[in-house]
Amino acid sequence: MAYASTNPYTGEVVKTFADATDQDVQAALDASYAAFQSWRDAPFAERSKVMASAAKILRDNLDDYAALLTLEMGKVFGEAKAEVILSAEIFEYYAEHAERLLAAEPLPVKNPEEGQAMLVHEPQGIVFAIEPWNFPYYQIARIIAPQLSAGNTVILKHASNVPQCAAAFDDLMVKAGLPDGAFRNLYLARHHTETVLNDPRVCGVALTGSEGAGAIVASVAGKALKKATMELGGSDAFIVLDDADLEKAVKWAVFGRHWNAGQVCVSSKRLIVADAIYDRFVDLYKKGVAALKAGDPMDPATTLAPLSSQKAADDLRAQVEEACKLGAKAEVIGAPVPEKGAFFQPVLLTNLENNPARLWEFFGPVTQLYRAKDTEDAIRIANDSPYGLGGSVFTQDTKRGVEVARRIYTGMVYINHPTMVKADLPFGGVARSGFGRELIGLGIKEFVNHKLIDVVDIDAPF
C-alpha cells in the first residue's frame, strides 16, 4: 500500500515502510488475543496506571511528538502540540473515569422481590481500528484509550502517509507498560482488512475515514457479523443568526474553516448567514481569511498549513473546478500561497443553492457561503445535506440557539463556537457521517458485552 513519510511542505520522501506480510498479520492476531486473555482480567488500577503513564510520556516529550505530526502531514506546529496535549487528556480521562463508567448497573425491575438484576460490561476481544491521517495521534488515542481501559486489545491500520506517527504510538504504549501484543500497529495491505475482520477473535471494527472506505469496511464487517462504528465525513453548518455578535462570529468562522488547513471532518464548511447581516459578515470574513499566512508549518508565524499531500491539493482543485462547471462562483481570497509545497489558495464558493456541489464535502480551505432569508431558511439550508456530523449556531439569545440546534439533523451542535474535539465530550454523527460514538462513556461501551446477570429467588414463578 506504499506506506511512506512524505513531507507536504518540501515534497521530500523521508522514509518508506514495507507492507505487513500475511504471516505478520497472523502473528499479530495471535499475540493480541493472547494479551487479551490476561488484560481482560487486569484490575482497573493496573489499566489506569498504563493510561496515566502514556499521558505523561506525551506531555514530557511534547515537542518531539508534535514535530512528527508536522513532518508527516504538514500540520502547523502549534496545532500539532495541541493535538499531542488532547491525546494526553484522553488517556487521563479514562485513567480517572473508566472504572466508574464500566461499573455494574442495577436494573429497576418490576418486582424486586423476585431477585436482583444488573448489567455488567465485559470486554470481548480484539478491536480493529482503521484511522485517517488528519489527526494521527488523536484518532488513535480516542479508540485505544477507551478500548484498552475496557479490557479489549487493539490492532491498528493507520493511514499510509503517517507511518511514523503510528509507530510512535506503538512505542508509546510499550513505554507506558502495556502488555506485549495488547496494542499493535501494522502496515496492512487492503486485502488484510478482510483477513482481520473474519478472524473470530476480532469483535469489531472502528473506522474513521471517508464514506467510500466506510462503505467497504462496513460491508466486510456486516458479512462477518461484526460490530462496527463509522466516523465518516461531514459538512458542518455554521449558522449566524441576525442577533449574533458579528465580529466574534467572523473570528470563529475563519478559525473553524481553516484550522488544520481545513482538513477536518467537523470544520465549519458551510457558512449560513442571516440576510440582515450577510454583507457585513462576508466583508469581515474575507478580510480574516486574507490575513492568514501560508508558509513553513514549523514557523510560529504560519497560520495556513499545506495540505497533507500534493494529491490532496490537486483533488481539491479539481473538485472546485467541477463545482464551477455546475454553476458555482469561486472567489480566490488572500495573497498567493507558496508554489513550493502542497498549499491550496483559500476559495469562497457561492451560487450553490441548486448546485449538486452543495452536497459535497470540500476537505481543505474552501468555504461554502449561503444567504438565509430568516431562521427557518437557515435551518432548511443546514439540513439540506447528506451529512450530519457537527454544527454551530451563533446568536446572543442562547435559548433561541438551543431551539435551532434541536432542529438541525446532526450528531453535535455548538452554540457560539465551532464544533470542538474534547476529551470529555462525545464525538459522532448521523446519516452519511456514520454511526456509533467515540469518547466518554458512550465510546468505552461500544465494544463491550452488556451482560445481564439476574440473581433470582429460587421460588419465584417463571
PDB file of N, CA and C in Angstrom, residues 364-424:
ATOM      1  N   GLY A 364     -10.510  20.933   2.720  1.00  0.00           N
ATOM      2  CA  GLY A 364      -9.442  21.913   2.602  1.00  0.00           C
ATOM      3  C   GLY A 364     -10.032  23.311   2.702  1.00  0.00           C
ATOM      4  N   PRO A 365      -9.231  24.356   2.473  1.00  0.00           N
ATOM      5  CA  PRO A 365      -9.683  25.734   2.701  1.00  0.00           C
ATOM      6  C   PRO A 365     -10.633  26.273   1.633  1.00  0.00           C
ATOM      7  N   VAL A 366     -11.758  25.613   1.484  1.00  0.00           N
ATOM      8  CA  VAL A 366     -12.818  26.039   0.563  1.00  0.00           C
ATOM      9  C   VAL A 366     -14.077  26.269   1.393  1.00  0.00           C
ATOM     10  N   THR A 367     -14.611  27.489   1.322  1.00  0.00           N
ATOM     11  CA  THR A 367     -15.783  27.869   2.107  1.00  0.00           C
ATOM     12  C   THR A 367     -17.020  27.918   1.229  1.00  0.00           C
ATOM     13  N   GLN A 368     -18.078  27.238   1.651  1.00  0.00           N
ATOM     14  CA  GLN A 368     -19.381  27.392   1.001  1.00  0.00           C
ATOM     15  C   GLN A 368     -20.157  28.474   1.756  1.00  0.00           C
ATOM     16  N   LEU A 369     -20.722  29.426   1.037  1.00  0.00           N
ATOM     17  CA  LEU A 369     -21.406  30.559   1.659  1.00  0.00           C
ATOM     18  C   LEU A 369     -22.850  30.638   1.182  1.00  0.00           C
ATOM     19  N   TYR A 370     -23.787  30.775   2.149  1.00  0.00           N
ATOM     20  CA  TYR A 370     -25.217  30.832   1.851  1.00  0.00           C
ATOM     21  C   TYR A 370     -25.860  32.014   2.573  1.00  0.00           C
ATOM     22  N   ARG A 371     -26.768  32.678   1.874  1.00  0.00           N
ATOM     23  CA  ARG A 371     -27.558  33.757   2.465  1.00  0.00           C
ATOM     24  C   ARG A 371     -28.922  33.195   2.871  1.00  0.00           C
ATOM     25  N   ALA A 372     -29.268  33.317   4.168  1.00  0.00           N
ATOM     26  CA  ALA A 372     -30.539  32.799   4.677  1.00  0.00           C
ATOM     27  C   ALA A 372     -31.536  33.939   4.858  1.00  0.00           C
ATOM     28  N   LYS A 373     -32.754  33.747   4.354  1.00  0.00           N
ATOM     29  CA  LYS A 373     -33.776  34.790   4.472  1.00  0.00           C
ATOM     30  C   LYS A 373     -34.181  35.012   5.918  1.00  0.00           C
ATOM     31  N   ASP A 374     -34.267  33.942   6.673  1.00  0.00           N
ATOM     32  CA  ASP A 374     -34.672  34.025   8.075  1.00  0.00           C
ATOM     33  C   ASP A 374     -34.214  32.748   8.783  1.00  0.00           C
ATOM     34  N   THR A 375     -34.627  32.578  10.037  1.00  0.00           N
ATOM     35  CA  THR A 375     -34.186  31.419  10.811  1.00  0.00           C
ATOM     36  C   THR A 375     -34.665  30.108  10.188  1.00  0.00           C
ATOM     37  N   GLU A 376     -35.918  30.096   9.729  1.00  0.00           N
ATOM     38  CA  GLU A 376     -36.440  28.867   9.110  1.00  0.00           C
ATOM     39  C   GLU A 376     -35.638  28.494   7.876  1.00  0.00           C
ATOM     40  N   ASP A 377     -35.256  29.500   7.111  1.00  0.00           N
ATOM     41  CA  ASP A 377     -34.476  29.252   5.904  1.00  0.00           C
ATOM     42  C   ASP A 377     -33.080  28.736   6.263  1.00  0.00           C
ATOM     43  N   ALA A 378     -32.498  29.266   7.336  1.00  0.00           N
ATOM     44  CA  ALA A 378     -31.178  28.808   7.789  1.00  0.00           C
ATOM     45  C   ALA A 378     -31.227  27.342   8.187  1.00  0.00           C
ATOM     46  N   ILE A 379     -32.284  26.944   8.879  1.00  0.00           N
ATOM     47  CA  ILE A 379     -32.445  25.543   9.282  1.00  0.00           C
ATOM     48  C   ILE A 379     -32.616  24.661   8.050  1.00  0.00           C
ATOM     49  N   ARG A 380     -33.399  25.153   7.083  1.00  0.00           N
ATOM     50  CA  ARG A 380     -33.601  24.385   5.846  1.00  0.00           C
ATOM     51  C   ARG A 380     -32.276  24.148   5.131  1.00  0.00           C
ATOM     52  N   ILE A 381     -31.484  25.188   5.004  1.00  0.00           N
ATOM     53  CA  ILE A 381     -30.193  25.058   4.317  1.00  0.00           C
ATOM     54  C   ILE A 381     -29.275  24.109   5.091  1.00  0.00           C
ATOM     55  N   ALA A 382     -29.252  24.252   6.408  1.00  0.00           N
ATOM     56  CA  ALA A 382     -28.393  23.393   7.232  1.00  0.00           C
ATOM     57  C   ALA A 382     -28.735  21.927   7.040  1.00  0.00           C
ATOM     58  N   ASN A 383     -30.019  21.620   6.930  1.00  0.00           N
ATOM     59  CA  ASN A 383     -30.465  20.233   6.804  1.00  0.00           C
ATOM     60  C   ASN A 383     -30.446  19.718   5.366  1.00  0.00           C
ATOM     61  N   ASP A 384     -30.106  20.592   4.424  1.00  0.00           N
ATOM     62  CA  ASP A 384     -30.012  20.188   3.023  1.00  0.00           C
ATOM     63  C   ASP A 384     -28.613  19.631   2.770  1.00  0.00           C
ATOM     64  N   SER A 385     -28.339  18.490   3.367  1.00  0.00           N
ATOM     65  CA  SER A 385     -27.013  17.892   3.288  1.00  0.00           C
ATOM     66  C   SER A 385     -27.129  16.402   3.551  1.00  0.00           C
ATOM     67  N   PRO A 386     -26.315  15.596   2.892  1.00  0.00           N
ATOM     68  CA  PRO A 386     -26.324  14.165   3.199  1.00  0.00           C
ATOM     69  C   PRO A 386     -25.584  13.840   4.489  1.00  0.00           C
ATOM     70  N   TYR A 387     -24.873  14.851   5.032  1.00  0.00           N
ATOM     71  CA  TYR A 387     -24.069  14.639   6.230  1.00  0.00           C
ATOM     72  C   TYR A 387     -24.807  15.101   7.482  1.00  0.00           C
ATOM     73  N   GLY A 388     -24.328  14.633   8.618  1.00  0.00           N
ATOM     74  CA  GLY A 388     -24.905  15.064   9.890  1.00  0.00           C
ATOM     75  C   GLY A 388     -23.912  14.845  11.020  1.00  0.00           C
ATOM     76  N   LEU A 389     -22.782  15.544  10.948  1.00  0.00           N
ATOM     77  CA  LEU A 389     -21.753  15.337  11.962  1.00  0.00           C
ATOM     78  C   LEU A 389     -21.832  16.403  13.053  1.00  0.00           C
ATOM     79  N   GLY A 390     -21.309  17.600  12.785  1.00  0.00           N
ATOM     80  CA  GLY A 390     -21.371  18.673  13.768  1.00  0.00           C
ATOM     81  C   GLY A 390     -22.106  19.879  13.219  1.00  0.00           C
ATOM     82  N   GLY A 391     -22.020  20.985  13.943  1.00  0.00           N
ATOM     83  CA  GLY A 391     -22.660  22.214  13.501  1.00  0.00           C
ATOM     84  C   GLY A 391     -22.573  23.295  14.562  1.00  0.00           C
ATOM     85  N   SER A 392     -22.894  24.515  14.155  1.00  0.00           N
ATOM     86  CA  SER A 392     -22.806  25.657  15.062  1.00  0.00           C
ATOM     87  C   SER A 392     -23.977  26.602  14.835  1.00  0.00           C
ATOM     88  N   VAL A 393     -24.373  27.272  15.906  1.00  0.00           N
ATOM     89  CA  VAL A 393     -25.389  28.325  15.821  1.00  0.00           C
ATOM     90  C   VAL A 393     -24.871  29.516  16.611  1.00  0.00           C
ATOM     91  N   PHE A 394     -24.778  30.663  15.956  1.00  0.00           N
ATOM     92  CA  PHE A 394     -24.304  31.874  16.615  1.00  0.00           C
ATOM     93  C   PHE A 394     -25.460  32.841  16.836  1.00  0.00           C
ATOM     94  N   THR A 395     -25.673  33.161  18.095  1.00  0.00           N
ATOM     95  CA  THR A 395     -26.741  34.070  18.495  1.00  0.00           C
ATOM     96  C   THR A 395     -26.456  34.544  19.912  1.00  0.00           C
ATOM     97  N   GLN A 396     -26.935  35.748  20.244  1.00  0.00           N
ATOM     98  CA  GLN A 396     -26.775  36.233  21.616  1.00  0.00           C
ATOM     99  C   GLN A 396     -27.920  35.761  22.512  1.00  0.00           C
ATOM    100  N   ASP A 397     -28.908  35.118  21.912  1.00  0.00           N
ATOM    101  CA  ASP A 397     -30.028  34.550  22.664  1.00  0.00           C
ATOM    102  C   ASP A 397     -29.811  33.036  22.717  1.00  0.00           C
ATOM    103  N   THR A 398     -29.205  32.552  23.804  1.00  0.00           N
ATOM    104  CA  THR A 398     -28.834  31.137  23.854  1.00  0.00           C
ATOM    105  C   THR A 398     -30.050  30.212  23.817  1.00  0.00           C
ATOM    106  N   LYS A 399     -31.178  30.658  24.376  1.00  0.00           N
ATOM    107  CA  LYS A 399     -32.388  29.840  24.304  1.00  0.00           C
ATOM    108  C   LYS A 399     -32.801  29.642  22.851  1.00  0.00           C
ATOM    109  N   ARG A 400     -32.729  30.711  22.089  1.00  0.00           N
ATOM    110  CA  ARG A 400     -33.040  30.626  20.668  1.00  0.00           C
ATOM    111  C   ARG A 400     -32.040  29.702  19.960  1.00  0.00           C
ATOM    112  N   GLY A 401     -30.789  29.809  20.348  1.00  0.00           N
ATOM    113  CA  GLY A 401     -29.761  28.967  19.747  1.00  0.00           C
ATOM    114  C   GLY A 401     -30.010  27.500  19.994  1.00  0.00           C
ATOM    115  N   VAL A 402     -30.411  27.149  21.211  1.00  0.00           N
ATOM    116  CA  VAL A 402     -30.684  25.752  21.535  1.00  0.00           C
ATOM    117  C   VAL A 402     -31.889  25.251  20.743  1.00  0.00           C
ATOM    118  N   GLU A 403     -32.901  26.093  20.593  1.00  0.00           N
ATOM    119  CA  GLU A 403     -34.080  25.702  19.818  1.00  0.00           C
ATOM    120  C   GLU A 403     -33.707  25.406  18.369  1.00  0.00           C
ATOM    121  N   VAL A 404     -32.848  26.243  17.805  1.00  0.00           N
ATOM    122  CA  VAL A 404     -32.387  25.996  16.432  1.00  0.00           C
ATOM    123  C   VAL A 404     -31.544  24.730  16.382  1.00  0.00           C
ATOM    124  N   ALA A 405     -30.664  24.555  17.363  1.00  0.00           N
ATOM    125  CA  ALA A 405     -29.791  23.379  17.406  1.00  0.00           C
ATOM    126  C   ALA A 405     -30.594  22.091  17.421  1.00  0.00           C
ATOM    127  N   ARG A 406     -31.697  22.080  18.155  1.00  0.00           N
ATOM    128  CA  ARG A 406     -32.528  20.879  18.241  1.00  0.00           C
ATOM    129  C   ARG A 406     -33.128  20.501  16.888  1.00  0.00           C
ATOM    130  N   ARG A 407     -33.249  21.445  15.996  1.00  0.00           N
ATOM    131  CA  ARG A 407     -33.884  21.189  14.702  1.00  0.00           C
ATOM    132  C   ARG A 407     -32.879  20.874  13.597  1.00  0.00           C
ATOM    133  N   ILE A 408     -31.600  20.873  13.934  1.00  0.00           N
ATOM    134  CA  ILE A 408     -30.573  20.512  12.963  1.00  0.00           C
ATOM    135  C   ILE A 408     -30.298  19.017  13.081  1.00  0.00           C
ATOM    136  N   TYR A 409     -30.365  18.303  11.975  1.00  0.00           N
ATOM    137  CA  TYR A 409     -30.176  16.853  11.983  1.00  0.00           C
ATOM    138  C   TYR A 409     -28.680  16.558  11.935  1.00  0.00           C
ATOM    139  N   THR A 410     -28.111  16.384  13.113  1.00  0.00           N
ATOM    140  CA  THR A 410     -26.674  16.194  13.214  1.00  0.00           C
ATOM    141  C   THR A 410     -26.349  15.593  14.570  1.00  0.00           C
ATOM    142  N   GLY A 411     -25.126  15.084  14.717  1.00  0.00           N
ATOM    143  CA  GLY A 411     -24.749  14.429  15.963  1.00  0.00           C
ATOM    144  C   GLY A 411     -24.301  15.378  17.051  1.00  0.00           C
ATOM    145  N   MET A 412     -23.839  16.573  16.678  1.00  0.00           N
ATOM    146  CA  MET A 412     -23.301  17.539  17.630  1.00  0.00           C
ATOM    147  C   MET A 412     -23.621  18.950  17.145  1.00  0.00           C
ATOM    148  N   VAL A 413     -24.022  19.824  18.057  1.00  0.00           N
ATOM    149  CA  VAL A 413     -24.217  21.232  17.717  1.00  0.00           C
ATOM    150  C   VAL A 413     -23.671  22.082  18.863  1.00  0.00           C
ATOM    151  N   TYR A 414     -22.902  23.093  18.510  1.00  0.00           N
ATOM    152  CA  TYR A 414     -22.333  24.011  19.500  1.00  0.00           C
ATOM    153  C   TYR A 414     -22.942  25.395  19.317  1.00  0.00           C
ATOM    154  N   ILE A 415     -23.283  26.012  20.426  1.00  0.00           N
ATOM    155  CA  ILE A 415     -23.816  27.373  20.386  1.00  0.00           C
ATOM    156  C   ILE A 415     -22.657  28.346  20.584  1.00  0.00           C
ATOM    157  N   ASN A 416     -22.484  29.237  19.620  1.00  0.00           N
ATOM    158  CA  ASN A 416     -21.453  30.283  19.669  1.00  0.00           C
ATOM    159  C   ASN A 416     -20.029  29.738  19.671  1.00  0.00           C
ATOM    160  N   HIS A 417     -19.821  28.619  18.981  1.00  0.00           N
ATOM    161  CA  HIS A 417     -18.482  28.055  18.866  1.00  0.00           C
ATOM    162  C   HIS A 417     -18.467  27.050  17.716  1.00  0.00           C
ATOM    163  N   PRO A 418     -17.359  26.957  16.978  1.00  0.00           N
ATOM    164  CA  PRO A 418     -17.263  25.864  16.001  1.00  0.00           C
ATOM    165  C   PRO A 418     -17.273  24.522  16.720  1.00  0.00           C
ATOM    166  N   THR A 419     -17.590  23.454  16.008  1.00  0.00           N
ATOM    167  CA  THR A 419     -17.579  22.121  16.598  1.00  0.00           C
ATOM    168  C   THR A 419     -16.196  21.829  17.168  1.00  0.00           C
ATOM    169  N   MET A 420     -16.163  21.424  18.430  1.00  0.00           N
ATOM    170  CA  MET A 420     -14.897  21.176  19.115  1.00  0.00           C
ATOM    171  C   MET A 420     -14.629  19.683  19.245  1.00  0.00           C
ATOM    172  N   VAL A 421     -13.362  19.352  19.462  1.00  0.00           N
ATOM    173  CA  VAL A 421     -12.984  17.993  19.840  1.00  0.00           C
ATOM    174  C   VAL A 421     -12.371  18.074  21.227  1.00  0.00           C
ATOM    175  N   LYS A 422     -12.981  17.385  22.176  1.00  0.00           N
ATOM    176  CA  LYS A 422     -12.574  17.434  23.573  1.00  0.00           C
ATOM    177  C   LYS A 422     -12.492  16.023  24.142  1.00  0.00           C
ATOM    178  N   ALA A 423     -11.656  15.851  25.152  1.00  0.00           N
ATOM    179  CA  ALA A 423     -11.506  14.542  25.777  1.00  0.00           C
ATOM    180  C   ALA A 423     -12.738  14.127  26.561  1.00  0.00           C
ATOM    181  N   ASP A 424     -13.513  15.093  27.035  1.00  0.00           N
ATOM    182  CA  ASP A 424     -14.639  14.781  27.920  1.00  0.00           C
ATOM    183  C   ASP A 424     -15.997  15.026  27.277  1.00  0.00           C
TER     184      ASP A 424
END
